[in-house]
PDB file of C-alpha atoms and ligand atoms in Angstrom:
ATOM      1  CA  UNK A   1       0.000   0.000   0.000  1.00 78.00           C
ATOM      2  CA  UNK A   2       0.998   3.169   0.989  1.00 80.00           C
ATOM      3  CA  UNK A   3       2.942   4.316   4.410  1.00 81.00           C
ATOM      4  CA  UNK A   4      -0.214   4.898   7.159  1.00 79.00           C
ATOM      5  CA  UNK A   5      -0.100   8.400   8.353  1.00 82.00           C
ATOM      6  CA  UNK A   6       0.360   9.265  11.975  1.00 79.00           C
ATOM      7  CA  UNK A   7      -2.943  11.052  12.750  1.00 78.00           C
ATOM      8  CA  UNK A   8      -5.861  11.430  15.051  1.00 82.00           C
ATOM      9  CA  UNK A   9      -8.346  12.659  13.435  1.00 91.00           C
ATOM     10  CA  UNK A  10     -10.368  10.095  11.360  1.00 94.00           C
ATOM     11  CA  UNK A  11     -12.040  10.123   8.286  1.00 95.00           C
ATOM     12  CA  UNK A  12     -15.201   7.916   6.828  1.00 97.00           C
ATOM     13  CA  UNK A  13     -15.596   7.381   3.062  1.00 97.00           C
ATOM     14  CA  UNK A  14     -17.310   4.813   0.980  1.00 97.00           C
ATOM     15  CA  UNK A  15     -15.140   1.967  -0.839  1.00 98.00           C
ATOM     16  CA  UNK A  16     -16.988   0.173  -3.488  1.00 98.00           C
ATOM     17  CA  UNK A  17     -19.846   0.728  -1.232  1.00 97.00           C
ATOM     18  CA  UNK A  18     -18.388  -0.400   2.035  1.00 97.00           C
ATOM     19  CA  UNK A  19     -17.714   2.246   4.931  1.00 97.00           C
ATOM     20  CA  UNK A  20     -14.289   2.528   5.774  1.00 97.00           C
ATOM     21  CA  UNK A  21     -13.013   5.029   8.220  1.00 97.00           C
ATOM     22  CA  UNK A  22      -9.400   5.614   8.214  1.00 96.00           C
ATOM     23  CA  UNK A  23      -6.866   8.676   9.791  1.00 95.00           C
ATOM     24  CA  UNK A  24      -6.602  11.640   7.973  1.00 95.00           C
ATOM     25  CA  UNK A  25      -4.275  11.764   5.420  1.00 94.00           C
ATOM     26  CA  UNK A  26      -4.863   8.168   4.362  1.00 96.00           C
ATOM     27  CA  UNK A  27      -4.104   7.734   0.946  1.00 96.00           C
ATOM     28  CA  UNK A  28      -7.370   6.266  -0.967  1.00 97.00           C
ATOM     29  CA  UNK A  29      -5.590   2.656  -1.773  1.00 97.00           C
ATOM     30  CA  UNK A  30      -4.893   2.115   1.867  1.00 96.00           C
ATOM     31  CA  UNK A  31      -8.176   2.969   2.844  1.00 97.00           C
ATOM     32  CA  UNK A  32      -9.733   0.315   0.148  1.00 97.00           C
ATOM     33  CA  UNK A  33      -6.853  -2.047   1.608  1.00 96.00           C
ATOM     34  CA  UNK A  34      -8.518  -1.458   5.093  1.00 95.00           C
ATOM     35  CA  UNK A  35     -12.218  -2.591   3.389  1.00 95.00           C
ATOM     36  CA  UNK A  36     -10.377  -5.724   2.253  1.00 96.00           C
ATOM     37  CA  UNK A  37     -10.162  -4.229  -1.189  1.00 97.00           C
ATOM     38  CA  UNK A  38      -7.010  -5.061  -3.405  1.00 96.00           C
ATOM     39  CA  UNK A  39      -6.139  -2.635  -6.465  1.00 97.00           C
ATOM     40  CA  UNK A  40      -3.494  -2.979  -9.036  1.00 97.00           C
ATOM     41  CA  UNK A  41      -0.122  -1.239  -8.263  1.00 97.00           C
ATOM     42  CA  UNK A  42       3.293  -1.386  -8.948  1.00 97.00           C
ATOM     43  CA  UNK A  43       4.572   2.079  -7.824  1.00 97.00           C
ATOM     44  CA  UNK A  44       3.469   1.802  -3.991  1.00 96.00           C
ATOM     45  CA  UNK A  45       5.077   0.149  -1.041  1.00 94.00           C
ATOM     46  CA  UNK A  46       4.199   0.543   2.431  1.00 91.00           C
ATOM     47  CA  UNK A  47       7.555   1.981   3.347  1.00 89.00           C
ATOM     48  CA  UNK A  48       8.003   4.660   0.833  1.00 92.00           C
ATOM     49  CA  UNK A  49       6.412   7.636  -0.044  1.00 93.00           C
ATOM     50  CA  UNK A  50       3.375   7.544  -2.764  1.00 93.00           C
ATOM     51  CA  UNK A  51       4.776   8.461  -5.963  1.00 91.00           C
ATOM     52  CA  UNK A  52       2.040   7.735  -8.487  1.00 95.00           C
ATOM     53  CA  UNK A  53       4.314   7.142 -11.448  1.00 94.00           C
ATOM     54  CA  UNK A  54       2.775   3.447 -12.672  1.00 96.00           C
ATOM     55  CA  UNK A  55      -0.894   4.563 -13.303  1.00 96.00           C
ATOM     56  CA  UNK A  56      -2.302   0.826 -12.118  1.00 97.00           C
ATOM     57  CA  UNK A  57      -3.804   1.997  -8.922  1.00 98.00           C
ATOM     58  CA  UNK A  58      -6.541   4.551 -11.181  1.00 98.00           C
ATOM     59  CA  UNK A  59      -9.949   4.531  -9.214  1.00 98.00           C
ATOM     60  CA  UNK A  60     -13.581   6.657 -10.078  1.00 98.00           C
ATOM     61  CA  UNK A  61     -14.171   8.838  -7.071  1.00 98.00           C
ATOM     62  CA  UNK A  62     -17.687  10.154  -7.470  1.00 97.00           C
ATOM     63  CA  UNK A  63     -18.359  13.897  -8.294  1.00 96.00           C
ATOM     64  CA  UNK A  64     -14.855  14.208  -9.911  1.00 94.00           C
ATOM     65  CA  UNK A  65     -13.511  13.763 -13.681  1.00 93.00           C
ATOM     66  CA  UNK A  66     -10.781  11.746 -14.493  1.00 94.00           C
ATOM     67  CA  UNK A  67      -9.347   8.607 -13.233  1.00 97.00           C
ATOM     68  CA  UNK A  68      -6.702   9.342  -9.881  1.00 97.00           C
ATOM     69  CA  UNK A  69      -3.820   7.274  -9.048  1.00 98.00           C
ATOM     70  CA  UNK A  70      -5.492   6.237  -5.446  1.00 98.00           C
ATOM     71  CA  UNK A  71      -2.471   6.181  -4.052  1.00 97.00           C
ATOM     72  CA  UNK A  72      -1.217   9.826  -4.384  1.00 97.00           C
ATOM     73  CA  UNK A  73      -4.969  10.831  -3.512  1.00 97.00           C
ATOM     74  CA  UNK A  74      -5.622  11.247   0.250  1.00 96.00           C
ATOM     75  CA  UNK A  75      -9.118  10.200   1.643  1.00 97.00           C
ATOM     76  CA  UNK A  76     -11.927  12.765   2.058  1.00 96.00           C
ATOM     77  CA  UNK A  77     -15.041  12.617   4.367  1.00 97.00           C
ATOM     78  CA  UNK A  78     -17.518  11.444   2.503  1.00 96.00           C
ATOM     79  CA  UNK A  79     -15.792  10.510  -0.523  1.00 97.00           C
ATOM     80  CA  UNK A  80     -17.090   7.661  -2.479  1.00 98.00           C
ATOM     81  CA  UNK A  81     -14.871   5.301  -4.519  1.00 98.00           C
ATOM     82  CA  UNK A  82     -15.121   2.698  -6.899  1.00 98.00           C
ATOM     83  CA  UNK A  83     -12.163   0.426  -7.582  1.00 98.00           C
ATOM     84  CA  UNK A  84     -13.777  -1.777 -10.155  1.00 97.00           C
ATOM     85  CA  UNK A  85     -15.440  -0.657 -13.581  1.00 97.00           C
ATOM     86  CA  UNK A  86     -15.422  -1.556 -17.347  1.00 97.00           C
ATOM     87  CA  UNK A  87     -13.086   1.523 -17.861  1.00 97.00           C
ATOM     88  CA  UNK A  88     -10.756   1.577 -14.917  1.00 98.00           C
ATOM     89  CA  UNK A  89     -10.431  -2.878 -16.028  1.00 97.00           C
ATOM     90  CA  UNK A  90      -9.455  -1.242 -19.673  1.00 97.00           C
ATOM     91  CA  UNK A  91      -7.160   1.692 -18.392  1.00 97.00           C
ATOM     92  CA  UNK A  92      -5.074  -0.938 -16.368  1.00 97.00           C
ATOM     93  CA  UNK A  93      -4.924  -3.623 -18.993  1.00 97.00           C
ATOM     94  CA  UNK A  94      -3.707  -0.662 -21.502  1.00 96.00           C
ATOM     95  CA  UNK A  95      -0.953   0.006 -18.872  1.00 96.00           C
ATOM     96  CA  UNK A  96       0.131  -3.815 -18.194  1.00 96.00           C
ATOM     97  CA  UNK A  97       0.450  -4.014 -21.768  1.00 95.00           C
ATOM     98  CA  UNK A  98       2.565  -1.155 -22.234  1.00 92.00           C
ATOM     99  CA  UNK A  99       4.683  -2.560 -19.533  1.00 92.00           C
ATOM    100  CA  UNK A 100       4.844  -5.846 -21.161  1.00 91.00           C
ATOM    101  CA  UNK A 101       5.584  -5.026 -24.555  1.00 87.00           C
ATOM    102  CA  UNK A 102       8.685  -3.375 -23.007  1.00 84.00           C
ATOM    103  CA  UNK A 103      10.067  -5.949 -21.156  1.00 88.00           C
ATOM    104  CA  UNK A 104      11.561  -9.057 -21.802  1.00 86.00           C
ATOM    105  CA  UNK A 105       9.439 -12.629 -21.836  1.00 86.00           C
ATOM    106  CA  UNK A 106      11.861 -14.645 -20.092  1.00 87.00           C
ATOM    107  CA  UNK A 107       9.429 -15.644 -17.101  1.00 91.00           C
ATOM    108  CA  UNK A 108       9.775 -19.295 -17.074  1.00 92.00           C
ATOM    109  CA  UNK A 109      13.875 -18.957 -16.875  1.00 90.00           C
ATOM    110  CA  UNK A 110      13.995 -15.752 -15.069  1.00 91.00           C
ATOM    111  CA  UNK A 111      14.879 -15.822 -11.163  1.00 90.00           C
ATOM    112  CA  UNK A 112      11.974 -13.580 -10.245  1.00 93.00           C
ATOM    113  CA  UNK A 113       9.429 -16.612 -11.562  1.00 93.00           C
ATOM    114  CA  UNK A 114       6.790 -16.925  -9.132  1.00 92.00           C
ATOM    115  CA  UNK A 115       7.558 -13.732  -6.697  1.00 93.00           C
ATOM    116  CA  UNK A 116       7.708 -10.864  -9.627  1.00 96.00           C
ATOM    117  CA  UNK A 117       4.872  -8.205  -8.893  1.00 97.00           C
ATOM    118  CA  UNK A 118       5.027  -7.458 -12.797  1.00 97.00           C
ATOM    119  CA  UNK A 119       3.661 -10.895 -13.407  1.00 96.00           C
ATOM    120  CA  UNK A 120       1.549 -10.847 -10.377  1.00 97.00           C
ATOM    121  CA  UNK A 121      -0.251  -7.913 -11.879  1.00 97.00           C
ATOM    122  CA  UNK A 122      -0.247  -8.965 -15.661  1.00 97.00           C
ATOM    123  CA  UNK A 123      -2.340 -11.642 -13.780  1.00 96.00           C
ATOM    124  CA  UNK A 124      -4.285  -9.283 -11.630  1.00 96.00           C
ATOM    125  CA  UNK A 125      -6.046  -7.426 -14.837  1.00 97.00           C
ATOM    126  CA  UNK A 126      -6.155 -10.008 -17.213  1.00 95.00           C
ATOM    127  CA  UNK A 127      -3.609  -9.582 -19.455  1.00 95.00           C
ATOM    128  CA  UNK A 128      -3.297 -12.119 -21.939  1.00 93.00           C
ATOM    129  CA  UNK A 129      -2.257 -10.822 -24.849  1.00 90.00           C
ATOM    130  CA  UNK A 130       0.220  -8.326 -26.256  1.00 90.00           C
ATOM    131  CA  UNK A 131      -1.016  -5.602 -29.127  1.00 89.00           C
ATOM    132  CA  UNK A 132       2.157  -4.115 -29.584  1.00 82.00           C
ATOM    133  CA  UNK A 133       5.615  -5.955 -29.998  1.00 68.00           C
ATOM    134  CA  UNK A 134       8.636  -4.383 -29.479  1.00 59.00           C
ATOM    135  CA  UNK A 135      11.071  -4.013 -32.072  1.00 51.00           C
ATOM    136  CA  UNK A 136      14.339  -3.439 -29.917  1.00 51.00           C
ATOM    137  CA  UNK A 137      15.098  -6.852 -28.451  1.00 50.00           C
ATOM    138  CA  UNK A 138      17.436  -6.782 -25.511  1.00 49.00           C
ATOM    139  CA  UNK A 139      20.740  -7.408 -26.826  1.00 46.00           C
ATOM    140  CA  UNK A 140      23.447  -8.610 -24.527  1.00 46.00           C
ATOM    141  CA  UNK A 141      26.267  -6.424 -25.057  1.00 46.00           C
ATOM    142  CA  UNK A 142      26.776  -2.533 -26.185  1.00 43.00           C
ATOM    143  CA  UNK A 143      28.963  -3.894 -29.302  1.00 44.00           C
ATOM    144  CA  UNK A 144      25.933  -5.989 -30.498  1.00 51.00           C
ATOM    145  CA  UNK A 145      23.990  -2.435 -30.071  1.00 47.00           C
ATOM    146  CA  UNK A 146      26.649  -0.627 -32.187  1.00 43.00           C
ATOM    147  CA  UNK A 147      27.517  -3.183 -34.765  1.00 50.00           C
ATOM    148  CA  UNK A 148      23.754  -3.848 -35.872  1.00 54.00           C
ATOM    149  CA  UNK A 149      23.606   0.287 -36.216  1.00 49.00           C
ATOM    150  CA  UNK A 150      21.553   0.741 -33.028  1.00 48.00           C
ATOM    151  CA  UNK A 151      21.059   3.841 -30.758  1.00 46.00           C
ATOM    152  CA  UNK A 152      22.221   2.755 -27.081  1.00 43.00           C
ATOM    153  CA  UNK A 153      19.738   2.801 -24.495  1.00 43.00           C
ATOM    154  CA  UNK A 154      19.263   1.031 -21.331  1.00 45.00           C
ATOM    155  CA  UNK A 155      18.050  -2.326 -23.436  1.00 57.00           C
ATOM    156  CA  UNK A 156      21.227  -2.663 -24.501  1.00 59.00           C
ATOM    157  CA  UNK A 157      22.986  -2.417 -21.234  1.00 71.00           C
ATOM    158  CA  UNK A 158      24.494  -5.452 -20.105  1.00 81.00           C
ATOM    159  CA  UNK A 159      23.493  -6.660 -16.782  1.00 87.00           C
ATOM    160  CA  UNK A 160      26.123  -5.803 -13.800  1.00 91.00           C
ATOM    161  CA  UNK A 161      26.854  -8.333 -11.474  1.00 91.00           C
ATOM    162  CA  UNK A 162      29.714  -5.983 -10.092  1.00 92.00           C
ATOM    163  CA  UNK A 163      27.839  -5.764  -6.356  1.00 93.00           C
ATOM    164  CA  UNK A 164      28.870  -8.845  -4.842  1.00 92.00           C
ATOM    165  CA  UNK A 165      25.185  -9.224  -3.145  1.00 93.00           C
ATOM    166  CA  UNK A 166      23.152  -7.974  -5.751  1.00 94.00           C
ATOM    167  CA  UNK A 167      22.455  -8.127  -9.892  1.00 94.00           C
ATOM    168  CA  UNK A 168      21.506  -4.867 -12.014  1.00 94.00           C
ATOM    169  CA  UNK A 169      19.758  -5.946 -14.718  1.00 92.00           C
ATOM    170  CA  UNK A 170      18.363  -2.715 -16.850  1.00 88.00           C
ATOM    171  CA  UNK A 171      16.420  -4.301 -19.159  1.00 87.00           C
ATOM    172  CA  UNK A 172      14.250  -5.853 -16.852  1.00 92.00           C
ATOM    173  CA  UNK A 173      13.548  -2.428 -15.406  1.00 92.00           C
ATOM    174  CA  UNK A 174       9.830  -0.538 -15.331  1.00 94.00           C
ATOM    175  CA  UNK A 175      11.515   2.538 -13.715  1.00 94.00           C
ATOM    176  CA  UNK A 176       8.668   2.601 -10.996  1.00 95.00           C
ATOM    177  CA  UNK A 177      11.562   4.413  -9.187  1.00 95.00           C
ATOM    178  CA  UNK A 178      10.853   2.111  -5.879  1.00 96.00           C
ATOM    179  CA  UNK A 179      14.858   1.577  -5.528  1.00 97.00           C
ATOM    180  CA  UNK A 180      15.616   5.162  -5.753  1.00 96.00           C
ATOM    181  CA  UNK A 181      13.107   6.362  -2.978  1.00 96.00           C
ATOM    182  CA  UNK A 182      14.156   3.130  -1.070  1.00 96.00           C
ATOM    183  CA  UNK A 183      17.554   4.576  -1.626  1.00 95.00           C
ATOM    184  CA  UNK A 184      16.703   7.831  -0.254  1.00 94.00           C
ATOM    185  CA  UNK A 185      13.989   7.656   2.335  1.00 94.00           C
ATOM    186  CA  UNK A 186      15.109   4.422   3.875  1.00 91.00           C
ATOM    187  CA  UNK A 187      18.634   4.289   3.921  1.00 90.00           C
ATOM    188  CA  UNK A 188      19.554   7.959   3.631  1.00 91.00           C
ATOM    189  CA  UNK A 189      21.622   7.446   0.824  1.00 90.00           C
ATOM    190  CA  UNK A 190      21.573   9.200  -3.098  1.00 91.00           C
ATOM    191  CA  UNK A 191      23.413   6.128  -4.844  1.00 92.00           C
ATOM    192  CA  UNK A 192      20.557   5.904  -7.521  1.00 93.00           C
ATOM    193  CA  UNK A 193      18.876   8.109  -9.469  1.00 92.00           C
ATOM    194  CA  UNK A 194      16.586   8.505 -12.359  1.00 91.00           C
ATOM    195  CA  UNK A 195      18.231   9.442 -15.686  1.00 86.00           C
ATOM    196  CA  UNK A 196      16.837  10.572 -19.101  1.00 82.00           C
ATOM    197  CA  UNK A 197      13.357  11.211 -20.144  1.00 81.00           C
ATOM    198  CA  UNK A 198      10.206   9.083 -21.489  1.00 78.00           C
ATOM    199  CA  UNK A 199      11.335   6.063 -23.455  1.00 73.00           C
ATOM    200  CA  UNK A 200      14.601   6.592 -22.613  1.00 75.00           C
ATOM    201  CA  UNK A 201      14.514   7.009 -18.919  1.00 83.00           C
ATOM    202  CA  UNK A 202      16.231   4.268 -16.746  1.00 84.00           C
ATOM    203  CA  UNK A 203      17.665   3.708 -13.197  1.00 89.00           C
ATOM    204  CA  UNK A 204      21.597   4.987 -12.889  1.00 88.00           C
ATOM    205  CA  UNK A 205      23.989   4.068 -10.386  1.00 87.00           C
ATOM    206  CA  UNK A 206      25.852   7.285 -11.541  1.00 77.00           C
ATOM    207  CA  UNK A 207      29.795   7.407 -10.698  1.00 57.00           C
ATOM    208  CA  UNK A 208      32.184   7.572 -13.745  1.00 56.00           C
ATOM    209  CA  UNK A 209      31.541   4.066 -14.863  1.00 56.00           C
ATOM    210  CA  UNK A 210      27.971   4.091 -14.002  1.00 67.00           C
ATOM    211  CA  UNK A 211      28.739   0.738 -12.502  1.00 83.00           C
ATOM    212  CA  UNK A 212      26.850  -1.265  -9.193  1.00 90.00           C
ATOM    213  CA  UNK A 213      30.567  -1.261  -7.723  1.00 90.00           C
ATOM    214  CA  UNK A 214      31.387   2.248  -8.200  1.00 88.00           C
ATOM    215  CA  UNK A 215      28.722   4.016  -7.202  1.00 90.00           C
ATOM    216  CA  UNK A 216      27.773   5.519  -4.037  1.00 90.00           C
ATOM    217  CA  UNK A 217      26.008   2.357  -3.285  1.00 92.00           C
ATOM    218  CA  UNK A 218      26.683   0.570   0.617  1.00 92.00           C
ATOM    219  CA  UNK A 219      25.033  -2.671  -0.269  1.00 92.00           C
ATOM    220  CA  UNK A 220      22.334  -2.333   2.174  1.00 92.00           C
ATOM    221  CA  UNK A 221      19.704  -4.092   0.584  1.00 93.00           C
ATOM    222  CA  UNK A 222      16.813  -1.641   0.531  1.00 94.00           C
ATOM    223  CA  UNK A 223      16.720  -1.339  -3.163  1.00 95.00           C
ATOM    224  CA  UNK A 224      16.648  -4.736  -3.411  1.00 95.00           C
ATOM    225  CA  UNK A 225      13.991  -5.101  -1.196  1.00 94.00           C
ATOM    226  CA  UNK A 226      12.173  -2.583  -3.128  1.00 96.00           C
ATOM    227  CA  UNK A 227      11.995  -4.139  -6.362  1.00 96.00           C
ATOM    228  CA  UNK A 228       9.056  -5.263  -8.073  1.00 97.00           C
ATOM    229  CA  UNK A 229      11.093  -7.121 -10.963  1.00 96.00           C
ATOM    230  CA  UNK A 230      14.215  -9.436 -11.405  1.00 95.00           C
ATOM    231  CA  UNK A 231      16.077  -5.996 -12.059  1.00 95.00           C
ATOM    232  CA  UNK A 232      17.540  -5.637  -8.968  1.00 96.00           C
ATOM    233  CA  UNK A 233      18.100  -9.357  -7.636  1.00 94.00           C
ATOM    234  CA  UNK A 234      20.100 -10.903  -4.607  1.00 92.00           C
ATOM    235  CA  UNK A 235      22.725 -13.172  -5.833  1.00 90.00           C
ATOM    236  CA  UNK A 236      21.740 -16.110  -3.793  1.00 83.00           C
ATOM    237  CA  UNK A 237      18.307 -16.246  -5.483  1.00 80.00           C
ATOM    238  CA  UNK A 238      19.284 -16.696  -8.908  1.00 70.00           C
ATOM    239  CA  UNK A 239      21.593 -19.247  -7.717  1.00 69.00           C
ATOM    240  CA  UNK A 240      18.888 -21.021  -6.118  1.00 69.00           C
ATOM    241  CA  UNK A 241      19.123 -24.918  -6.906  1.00 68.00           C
ATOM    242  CA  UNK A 242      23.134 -24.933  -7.489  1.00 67.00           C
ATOM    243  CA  UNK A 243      23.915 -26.173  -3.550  1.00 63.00           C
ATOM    244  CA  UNK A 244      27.603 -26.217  -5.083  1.00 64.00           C
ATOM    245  CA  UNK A 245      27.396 -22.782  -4.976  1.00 58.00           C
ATOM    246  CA  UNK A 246      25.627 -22.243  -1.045  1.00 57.00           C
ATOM    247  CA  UNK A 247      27.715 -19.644   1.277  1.00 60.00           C
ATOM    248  CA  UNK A 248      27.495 -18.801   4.565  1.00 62.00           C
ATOM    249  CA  UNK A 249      28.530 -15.362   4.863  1.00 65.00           C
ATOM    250  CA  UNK A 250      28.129 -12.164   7.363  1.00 65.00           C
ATOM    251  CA  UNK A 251      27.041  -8.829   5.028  1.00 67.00           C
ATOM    252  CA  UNK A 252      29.941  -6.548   4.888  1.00 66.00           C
ATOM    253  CA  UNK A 253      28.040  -3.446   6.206  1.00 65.00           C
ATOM    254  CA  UNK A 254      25.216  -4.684   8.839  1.00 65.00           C
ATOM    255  CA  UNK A 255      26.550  -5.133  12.434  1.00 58.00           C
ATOM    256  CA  UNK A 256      24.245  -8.254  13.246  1.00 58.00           C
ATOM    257  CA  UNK A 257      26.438 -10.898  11.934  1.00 55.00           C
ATOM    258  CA  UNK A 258      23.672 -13.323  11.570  1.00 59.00           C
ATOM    259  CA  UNK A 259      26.234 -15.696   9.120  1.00 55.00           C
ATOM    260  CA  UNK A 260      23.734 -15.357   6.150  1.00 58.00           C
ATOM    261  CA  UNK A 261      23.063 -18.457   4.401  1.00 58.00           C
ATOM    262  CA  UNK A 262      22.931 -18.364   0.619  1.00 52.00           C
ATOM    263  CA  UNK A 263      21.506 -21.868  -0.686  1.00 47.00           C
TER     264      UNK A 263
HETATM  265 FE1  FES B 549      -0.379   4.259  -7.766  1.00 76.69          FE
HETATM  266 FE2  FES B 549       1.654   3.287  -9.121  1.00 76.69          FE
HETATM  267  S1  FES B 549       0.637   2.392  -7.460  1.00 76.69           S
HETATM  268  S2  FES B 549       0.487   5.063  -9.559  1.00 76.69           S
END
């Protein structure tokens, strides 16, 4: 959902006709959360700020035009919402499949199978097929980019694996920008930031070599955490199911020394 705000005073509205009452300041997907409701999102965690940047989490709210992100739209006395309609199911399957025709169709071989909130919510609105097919591929390395005459962009950037904890892999990206406010709001650090515009926007490490290793990153694991997609992904889950590989290990920069266990 959304982070609950810290407030007294309460607030009733109407969720798909159900009364909710919530604190002030409640953003409108929390509030449906609390009425058992579940709506698409991708943007949203419950530990960073709203951000409203995916467009899944569109409700109706009666008396107003347009379609709000419910999670950037606080709760209102009175206030009536409806999560579910003809057009808000066709708004958020023409999103999915904008998302999807970006992003590569590896799911079966990809180490986010089966706990990948992209797939989750493909799922969620009934995606099932694809109208659009993208004509840039992924290709694996910036010389395959060059030598077939392509413009680089962040599909053509090779996954880093230079973080010993963690994988960057661009092209999996939706730039929801989770990692960067984890990056901020959580651990207090700028290491990651949000580069170039529309189609071309992506995640950047920054630094000179705009690499995982060089970059203000302290491997703390929040952006990790964060992410919806294999794009950011702890080493020991893609090496799930090699026990050849299995280390026990205590993470450079937390002082609990639990000896981690990578199987
Ligand atoms: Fe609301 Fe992404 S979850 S816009």
């Amino acid at each position: 959902g959304t982070p609950l705000p810290k407030s007294d005073a309460t607030v009733t509205l109407k969720v798909d006709g159900f009364d909710v009452t919530v604190p002030e300041g409640t953003s409108v997907m929390r509030a449906a959360m609390q009425a058992g409701i579940r709506i698409p999102k991708l943007c949203a965690t419950d530990s960073v700020e709203a951000f409203g940047s995916c467009r899944l989490c569109l409700v109706e709210i009666e008396g107003r035009r347009g379609t709000p992100a419910s999670c950037t739209t606080p709760v209102s006395q009175g206030m009536s919402v409806r999560t579910q309609s003809d057009r808000l199911h066709k708004l958020r399957k023409g999103v999915m499949e904008l998302y999807i025709s970006d992003h590569p169709l590896d799911c079966l071989t990809c180490s986010a199978n089966g706990d990948c909130e992209l797939q989750d919510m493909a799922g969620m609105v009934g995606l099932r097929d694809v109208r659009y097919t993208a004509t840039d591929q992924p290709l694996a390395t910036h010389h395959e980019a060059r030598t077939q005459g392509r413009d680089e962009n962040f599909r053509y950037i090779p996954k880093d694996d230079s973080n010993p904890y963690f994988t960057y892999d661009p092209a999996k990206c939706i730039v929801c920008s989770r990692c960067v406010r984890a990056c901020e709001e959580v651990q207090g650090t700028f290491a990651l930031t949000i580069e170039g515009r529309g189609f071309d926007s992506r995640v950047s490490f920054g630094g000179a070599s705009d690499s995982v290793l060089s970059s203000d990153c302290v491997s703390c694991g929040a952006c990790v955490q964060a992410c919806p997609t294999a794009t950011l992904q702890e080493k020991s889950v893609a090496e799930m199911g090699t026990p050849d590989r299995s280390v026990l290990t205590t993470c450079a920069y937390c002082g609990v020394g639990c000896s981690f266990k990578a199987e």
